[in-house]
Amino acid sequence: MLKTKTDLIRIISLLLLIPVFSACSGKSSDPSGIWQGFVRNNSGEEVAFTLEVKRSGDQLTGQLVNGDDRTSSTSGAFTGNNLKLRFDYYDGELNATIDGDDLKGEFVRQWQKQILRREIRAGRKISAGQSSATAADISGDWVLRVGEAPNQRLWRAAFSQKGSDLRGTIIPVTGDWGQFTGEIENNRVTLNRFDGINSRIFRATLNSDGNLEGIVDLGLLDPVRKVIAERLDQNNKASVEGLPDPNVYTRMANPAEPFRFSFPGLDGKTVSSTDDRFKNKVLIVSITGSWCPNCHEEAPLMQEFYERYKGQGLEIVALAFEYTGVAERF
């Protein structure tokens, strides 16, 4: 029983406050927006990446962003608090639970004869201003001495810089690793890349000799490797000595023998180099795989090249070496 008018006012006030507090404590689970993520490698290192999620009507898409490089999902869904992004061409999937500004889950994909799972976490990305710390200039080309003797390898690297913001790529003889993004602050360099296939990180410190000393973590089952880098000077023979020549790194076992192949096509029918369709034509054979990021970059160029010269007798065949023998997964 209400004893006074004051009691009635107090109760009404409390009832009005309840939905207000509920609204303040509730967290939006809308996945749309830009997320700052981290994926954990087997070494324990966390590789930073950016995830951008967009809605258009009932359509949901996500992109793994590495500077100018964007890896787009082929499909997406958000049910309850669960986000699912498919990357069919990598046979991979991002599964995560969203709670307000927090995202936790894993990236799963087929790798060789096993399923590879990587733990991921992310938060809503907040734009940060340019660092006020003095940044040394490391833009340009570098030679990386990776690992220890006698298994040391020589790779190249190329960096571009705007203030403390840093972009670049690492270039083994087998092909570049795409664009890395990161920063240099107080002579400390951090570069990351996660594209769904690879999660890689390069960390180094610029020493008093002007060289970079640090590590590179290639993800997967590779060990963390020590790196010493020096600027590449084409006029200094010592700085380029030992760099492998990509023009001779991959070659025919017997160049005098014609290159022959015979493989099943996507329709199950055998395609051979001796088929009539290839006779008296220029034939380009591309060694590829759906798991290969560089091959995805090459494919549009091959398509453009084919459209330009097919009328003059050009044929292109892609020989894909896949992790599984299941055609539906290619």
CSV table of C-alpha atoms in Angstrom, one decimal, residues 3-328:
chain,number,residue,atom,x,y,z
A,3,LYS,CA,1.5,5.6,2.1
A,4,THR,CA,2.3,9.0,0.5
A,5,LYS,CA,2.4,10.8,-2.8
A,6,THR,CA,6.2,10.8,-2.4
A,7,ASP,CA,6.3,7.0,-2.5
A,8,LEU,CA,4.3,7.0,-5.7
A,9,ILE,CA,6.7,9.4,-7.4
A,10,ARG,CA,9.7,7.4,-6.2
A,11,ILE,CA,8.3,4.2,-7.7
A,12,ILE,CA,7.4,5.8,-11.0
A,13,SER,CA,11.0,7.3,-11.2
A,14,LEU,CA,12.5,3.8,-10.6
A,15,LEU,CA,10.4,2.3,-13.3
A,16,LEU,CA,11.5,5.0,-15.7
A,17,LEU,CA,15.2,4.4,-14.9
A,18,ILE,CA,15.1,0.7,-15.5
A,19,PRO,CA,14.9,0.9,-19.3
A,20,VAL,CA,17.4,3.7,-19.3
A,21,PHE,CA,20.0,1.6,-17.5
A,22,SER,CA,19.2,-1.4,-19.7
A,23,ALA,CA,19.9,0.7,-22.8
A,24,CYS,CA,23.2,1.9,-21.4
A,25,SER,CA,24.4,-1.5,-20.4
A,26,GLY,CA,23.3,-3.3,-23.6
A,27,LYS,CA,25.9,-3.8,-26.3
A,28,SER,CA,25.3,-3.6,-30.0
A,29,SER,CA,26.3,-6.8,-31.9
A,30,ASP,CA,26.0,-5.4,-35.4
A,31,PRO,CA,29.2,-6.7,-37.2
A,32,SER,CA,29.3,-3.8,-39.7
A,33,GLY,CA,32.4,-1.6,-39.5
A,34,ILE,CA,36.1,-1.8,-39.2
A,35,TRP,CA,37.8,-4.1,-36.8
A,36,GLN,CA,41.4,-4.2,-35.6
A,37,GLY,CA,42.2,-7.9,-35.3
A,38,PHE,CA,44.9,-10.2,-34.2
A,39,VAL,CA,45.6,-13.8,-35.3
A,40,ARG,CA,47.8,-16.0,-33.2
A,41,ASN,CA,50.6,-18.1,-34.8
A,42,ASN,CA,51.9,-21.4,-33.5
A,43,SER,CA,54.9,-19.5,-32.2
A,44,GLY,CA,52.7,-17.4,-29.9
A,45,GLU,CA,53.3,-14.2,-32.0
A,46,GLU,CA,50.1,-12.2,-32.7
A,47,VAL,CA,49.8,-10.8,-36.2
A,48,ALA,CA,47.7,-7.6,-36.6
A,49,PHE,CA,45.2,-7.3,-39.4
A,50,THR,CA,42.2,-5.2,-40.3
A,51,LEU,CA,38.7,-6.7,-41.0
A,52,GLU,CA,36.1,-4.6,-42.7
A,53,VAL,CA,32.5,-5.8,-42.6
A,54,LYS,CA,29.7,-4.3,-44.8
A,55,ARG,CA,26.0,-4.9,-45.1
A,56,SER,CA,23.9,-4.2,-48.3
A,57,GLY,CA,20.4,-5.3,-47.7
A,58,ASP,CA,20.5,-9.0,-46.8
A,59,GLN,CA,24.0,-9.3,-48.1
A,60,LEU,CA,27.0,-9.4,-45.8
A,61,THR,CA,30.6,-9.3,-46.9
A,62,GLY,CA,33.9,-9.0,-45.2
A,63,GLN,CA,37.4,-8.0,-46.3
A,64,LEU,CA,40.8,-8.8,-44.8
A,65,VAL,CA,42.7,-5.5,-45.5
A,66,ASN,CA,46.4,-5.2,-45.9
A,67,GLY,CA,47.1,-1.7,-47.1
A,68,ASP,CA,45.9,-1.7,-50.7
A,69,ASP,CA,45.4,-5.4,-50.8
A,70,ARG,CA,41.9,-6.7,-50.0
A,71,THR,CA,40.9,-10.3,-49.6
A,72,SER,CA,37.1,-10.4,-50.0
A,73,SER,CA,34.8,-13.1,-48.7
A,74,THR,CA,32.6,-15.0,-51.1
A,75,SER,CA,29.7,-15.1,-48.8
A,76,GLY,CA,28.7,-14.1,-45.3
A,77,ALA,CA,26.1,-14.5,-42.6
A,78,PHE,CA,25.3,-13.1,-39.2
A,79,THR,CA,22.9,-15.0,-37.0
A,80,GLY,CA,22.4,-14.1,-33.4
A,81,ASN,CA,25.9,-13.0,-32.3
A,82,ASN,CA,27.7,-15.3,-34.7
A,83,LEU,CA,29.6,-14.0,-37.7
A,84,LYS,CA,30.5,-16.4,-40.5
A,85,LEU,CA,32.5,-15.3,-43.6
A,86,ARG,CA,33.4,-17.8,-46.3
A,87,PHE,CA,36.5,-17.5,-48.5
A,88,ASP,CA,35.8,-20.2,-51.0
A,89,TYR,CA,38.8,-19.7,-53.2
A,90,TYR,CA,41.0,-20.3,-50.2
A,91,ASP,CA,38.8,-23.1,-48.8
A,92,GLY,CA,38.6,-21.1,-45.6
A,93,GLU,CA,36.1,-19.7,-43.2
A,94,LEU,CA,36.1,-17.1,-40.4
A,95,ASN,CA,33.8,-18.0,-37.5
A,96,ALA,CA,33.4,-15.6,-34.6
A,97,THR,CA,31.1,-14.4,-31.9
A,98,ILE,CA,30.5,-10.7,-31.4
A,99,ASP,CA,29.7,-9.1,-28.1
A,100,GLY,CA,29.5,-5.4,-28.5
A,101,ASP,CA,32.9,-4.1,-29.4
A,102,ASP,CA,34.6,-7.5,-29.0
A,103,LEU,CA,35.0,-10.3,-31.6
A,104,LYS,CA,36.5,-13.7,-30.8
A,105,GLY,CA,36.7,-16.8,-32.9
A,106,GLU,CA,38.9,-18.6,-35.4
A,107,PHE,CA,39.9,-18.8,-39.0
A,108,VAL,CA,39.6,-22.4,-40.4
A,109,ARG,CA,41.0,-23.7,-43.6
A,110,GLN,CA,42.1,-26.8,-45.4
A,111,TRP,CA,45.9,-27.1,-45.3
A,112,GLN,CA,47.6,-30.1,-47.0
A,113,LYS,CA,46.1,-33.1,-45.3
A,114,GLN,CA,44.8,-31.4,-42.2
A,115,ILE,CA,42.4,-28.7,-41.0
A,116,LEU,CA,44.3,-25.6,-39.8
A,117,ARG,CA,42.7,-23.5,-37.1
A,118,ARG,CA,43.9,-20.0,-36.1
A,119,GLU,CA,42.7,-18.2,-33.0
A,120,ILE,CA,41.5,-14.6,-33.8
A,121,ARG,CA,40.4,-11.7,-31.7
A,122,ALA,CA,39.4,-8.1,-32.7
A,123,GLY,CA,38.0,-4.9,-31.4
A,124,ARG,CA,36.3,-1.9,-33.0
A,125,LYS,CA,39.0,0.1,-34.8
A,126,ILE,CA,39.5,3.6,-33.5
A,127,SER,CA,41.3,6.0,-35.8
A,128,ALA,CA,44.6,6.9,-34.3
A,129,GLY,CA,46.6,10.1,-35.1
A,130,GLN,CA,50.0,10.1,-36.6
A,131,SER,CA,52.6,9.2,-34.0
A,132,SER,CA,54.6,12.2,-32.8
A,133,ALA,CA,57.7,10.0,-32.2
A,134,THR,CA,60.7,10.6,-34.5
A,135,ALA,CA,60.8,7.9,-37.2
A,136,ALA,CA,63.9,6.9,-39.1
A,137,ASP,CA,63.6,6.6,-42.8
A,138,ILE,CA,64.0,3.0,-44.0
A,139,SER,CA,62.2,3.4,-47.4
A,140,GLY,CA,63.8,1.7,-50.3
A,141,ASP,CA,65.2,-1.8,-51.1
A,142,TRP,CA,66.9,-4.1,-48.7
A,143,VAL,CA,68.7,-7.5,-48.6
A,144,LEU,CA,67.5,-9.8,-45.9
A,145,ARG,CA,69.8,-12.5,-44.5
A,146,VAL,CA,67.3,-15.0,-43.0
A,147,GLY,CA,68.2,-17.8,-40.7
A,148,GLU,CA,71.5,-19.1,-39.5
A,149,ALA,CA,74.3,-20.7,-41.5
A,150,PRO,CA,74.5,-23.2,-43.3
A,151,ASN,CA,70.8,-22.8,-44.0
A,152,GLN,CA,70.8,-19.0,-44.4
A,153,ARG,CA,68.7,-17.6,-47.2
A,154,LEU,CA,68.9,-14.3,-49.0
A,155,TRP,CA,65.6,-12.5,-49.7
A,156,ARG,CA,64.8,-9.0,-50.8
A,157,ALA,CA,62.5,-6.4,-49.2
A,158,ALA,CA,61.0,-3.1,-50.3
A,159,PHE,CA,59.6,-0.5,-47.9
A,160,SER,CA,57.7,2.8,-48.4
A,161,GLN,CA,57.1,5.2,-45.6
A,162,LYS,CA,54.9,8.2,-44.7
A,163,GLY,CA,56.0,9.5,-41.3
A,164,SER,CA,55.8,6.5,-38.9
A,165,ASP,CA,53.4,4.6,-41.2
A,166,LEU,CA,55.1,1.8,-43.0
A,167,ARG,CA,54.2,-0.5,-45.9
A,168,GLY,CA,56.3,-3.0,-47.7
A,169,THR,CA,56.8,-6.5,-49.0
A,170,ILE,CA,59.3,-9.3,-48.5
A,171,ILE,CA,60.4,-11.0,-51.7
A,172,PRO,CA,61.9,-14.5,-51.7
A,173,VAL,CA,63.0,-15.8,-55.1
A,174,THR,CA,59.7,-17.7,-55.3
A,175,GLY,CA,57.6,-14.5,-55.3
A,176,ASP,CA,56.6,-11.6,-53.1
A,177,TRP,CA,54.4,-12.0,-50.1
A,178,GLY,CA,52.0,-9.2,-50.8
A,179,GLN,CA,51.7,-5.9,-49.0
A,180,PHE,CA,52.6,-5.7,-45.3
A,181,THR,CA,51.5,-2.8,-43.1
A,182,GLY,CA,52.8,-1.4,-39.8
A,183,GLU,CA,54.9,1.3,-38.4
A,184,ILE,CA,58.4,2.4,-37.4
A,185,GLU,CA,58.7,4.1,-34.0
A,186,ASN,CA,61.9,4.9,-32.1
A,187,ASN,CA,63.9,2.8,-34.7
A,188,ARG,CA,61.6,-0.2,-34.0
A,189,VAL,CA,59.9,-1.7,-37.1
A,190,THR,CA,56.7,-3.8,-37.0
A,191,LEU,CA,55.1,-5.1,-40.2
A,192,ASN,CA,52.1,-7.5,-40.4
A,193,ARG,CA,50.1,-9.4,-43.0
A,194,PHE,CA,47.2,-11.7,-42.7
A,195,ASP,CA,45.3,-12.6,-45.9
A,196,GLY,CA,43.5,-15.7,-44.9
A,197,ILE,CA,46.2,-18.0,-46.1
A,198,ASN,CA,49.3,-16.6,-44.5
A,199,SER,CA,49.8,-14.8,-41.2
A,200,ARG,CA,53.3,-13.2,-41.2
A,201,ILE,CA,55.1,-10.7,-39.1
A,202,PHE,CA,58.5,-8.9,-39.5
A,203,ARG,CA,59.9,-7.2,-36.4
A,204,ALA,CA,63.3,-5.4,-36.3
A,205,THR,CA,65.3,-2.6,-34.8
A,206,LEU,CA,67.5,-0.2,-36.8
A,207,ASN,CA,71.0,-0.4,-35.3
A,208,SER,CA,73.8,2.2,-35.2
A,209,ASP,CA,75.3,0.7,-38.4
A,210,GLY,CA,72.1,1.4,-40.4
A,211,ASN,CA,71.1,-2.3,-40.6
A,212,LEU,CA,67.9,-3.9,-39.4
A,213,GLU,CA,68.1,-6.8,-36.9
A,214,GLY,CA,65.1,-8.8,-35.9
A,215,ILE,CA,62.9,-11.8,-36.7
A,216,VAL,CA,60.4,-13.0,-39.3
A,217,ASP,CA,57.6,-15.3,-38.4
A,218,LEU,CA,56.0,-17.1,-41.4
A,219,GLY,CA,53.2,-18.7,-39.4
A,220,LEU,CA,52.0,-22.2,-40.1
A,221,LEU,CA,54.6,-24.7,-38.7
A,222,ASP,CA,57.7,-22.7,-39.7
A,223,PRO,CA,60.0,-21.6,-36.8
A,224,VAL,CA,60.7,-18.0,-36.1
A,225,ARG,CA,63.8,-17.0,-38.0
A,226,LYS,CA,66.5,-14.4,-37.2
A,227,VAL,CA,66.9,-11.6,-39.8
A,228,ILE,CA,69.7,-9.2,-40.5
A,229,ALA,CA,69.0,-6.7,-43.3
A,230,GLU,CA,71.2,-4.2,-45.1
A,231,ARG,CA,70.3,-1.6,-47.7
A,232,LEU,CA,70.5,-3.0,-51.3
A,233,ASP,CA,73.0,-1.0,-53.3
A,234,GLN,CA,73.2,-2.1,-57.0
A,235,ASN,CA,76.6,-0.3,-57.2
A,236,ASN,CA,77.9,-2.3,-54.3
A,237,LYS,CA,78.6,-5.9,-55.4
A,238,ALA,CA,78.8,-7.1,-51.8
A,239,SER,CA,75.2,-6.1,-51.1
A,240,VAL,CA,73.8,-8.1,-54.0
A,241,GLU,CA,76.2,-11.0,-54.0
A,242,GLY,CA,74.4,-14.3,-53.4
A,243,LEU,CA,70.9,-13.1,-54.3
A,244,PRO,CA,69.3,-15.9,-56.3
A,245,ASP,CA,68.4,-15.1,-59.9
A,246,PRO,CA,64.6,-15.8,-60.4
A,247,ASN,CA,65.2,-16.3,-64.1
A,248,VAL,CA,67.1,-19.5,-63.5
A,249,TYR,CA,65.7,-20.6,-60.1
A,250,THR,CA,62.9,-22.6,-61.8
A,251,ARG,CA,63.8,-24.4,-65.0
A,252,MET,CA,63.2,-27.5,-67.0
A,253,ALA,CA,65.2,-30.6,-65.9
A,254,ASN,CA,66.0,-31.1,-69.6
A,255,PRO,CA,65.4,-27.9,-71.7
A,256,ALA,CA,66.0,-29.9,-74.9
A,257,GLU,CA,62.9,-31.9,-74.2
A,258,PRO,CA,59.4,-30.5,-75.0
A,259,PHE,CA,57.2,-29.8,-72.0
A,260,ARG,CA,54.4,-32.4,-71.9
A,261,PHE,CA,51.5,-32.7,-69.5
A,262,SER,CA,48.3,-34.7,-69.1
A,263,PHE,CA,45.9,-33.9,-66.3
A,264,PRO,CA,42.2,-34.1,-65.6
A,265,GLY,CA,40.3,-30.8,-66.2
A,266,LEU,CA,37.6,-29.4,-63.9
A,267,ASP,CA,35.0,-31.4,-65.9
A,268,GLY,CA,36.9,-34.6,-65.3
A,269,LYS,CA,38.1,-35.0,-68.9
A,270,THR,CA,41.8,-35.3,-69.6
A,271,VAL,CA,43.6,-32.3,-71.0
A,272,SER,CA,47.0,-33.0,-72.7
A,273,SER,CA,49.6,-30.9,-74.3
A,274,THR,CA,49.2,-33.1,-77.4
A,275,ASP,CA,45.6,-32.2,-77.9
A,276,ASP,CA,44.6,-30.8,-81.3
A,277,ARG,CA,43.5,-27.5,-79.8
A,278,PHE,CA,47.1,-26.7,-78.9
A,279,LYS,CA,48.7,-27.6,-82.2
A,280,ASN,CA,50.7,-24.9,-83.9
A,281,LYS,CA,49.8,-22.4,-81.2
A,282,VAL,CA,51.7,-20.6,-78.5
A,283,LEU,CA,50.9,-22.3,-75.2
A,284,ILE,CA,51.5,-20.7,-71.8
A,285,VAL,CA,51.4,-23.2,-68.9
A,286,SER,CA,50.8,-21.5,-65.5
A,287,ILE,CA,51.7,-23.6,-62.4
A,288,THR,CA,49.1,-22.6,-59.8
A,289,GLY,CA,46.9,-23.5,-56.9
A,290,SER,CA,43.8,-22.1,-55.2
A,291,TRP,CA,45.8,-21.7,-52.0
A,292,CYS,CA,48.4,-19.4,-53.6
A,293,PRO,CA,47.8,-15.6,-53.2
A,294,ASN,CA,50.3,-14.7,-55.9
A,295,CYS,CA,48.4,-17.0,-58.3
A,296,HIS,CA,45.2,-15.1,-57.6
A,297,GLU,CA,47.0,-11.8,-58.5
A,298,GLU,CA,48.4,-13.4,-61.7
A,299,ALA,CA,45.0,-14.8,-62.9
A,300,PRO,CA,43.4,-11.5,-64.0
A,301,LEU,CA,46.6,-10.6,-65.9
A,302,MET,CA,46.5,-14.0,-67.7
A,303,GLN,CA,42.9,-13.4,-68.6
A,304,GLU,CA,43.7,-10.0,-70.0
A,305,PHE,CA,46.6,-11.4,-71.9
A,306,TYR,CA,44.5,-14.2,-73.3
A,307,GLU,CA,41.7,-11.9,-74.5
A,308,ARG,CA,44.3,-9.7,-76.3
A,309,TYR,CA,46.1,-12.5,-78.2
A,310,LYS,CA,43.7,-15.4,-78.5
A,311,GLY,CA,42.9,-14.4,-82.0
A,312,GLN,CA,46.5,-14.8,-82.9
A,313,GLY,CA,46.7,-18.4,-81.6
A,314,LEU,CA,47.4,-18.0,-77.9
A,315,GLU,CA,46.3,-20.7,-75.4
A,316,ILE,CA,46.8,-20.7,-71.6
A,317,VAL,CA,46.5,-23.8,-69.4
A,318,ALA,CA,46.7,-23.6,-65.5
A,319,LEU,CA,48.1,-26.7,-63.8
A,320,ALA,CA,46.7,-26.5,-60.3
A,321,PHE,CA,48.4,-28.4,-57.5
A,322,GLU,CA,45.8,-28.6,-54.7
A,323,TYR,CA,45.8,-29.7,-51.0
A,324,THR,CA,43.1,-32.2,-51.7
A,325,GLY,CA,42.0,-34.3,-54.6
A,326,VAL,CA,38.3,-33.2,-54.2
A,327,ALA,CA,37.4,-31.2,-57.3
A,328,GLU,CA,34.5,-29.4,-55.5
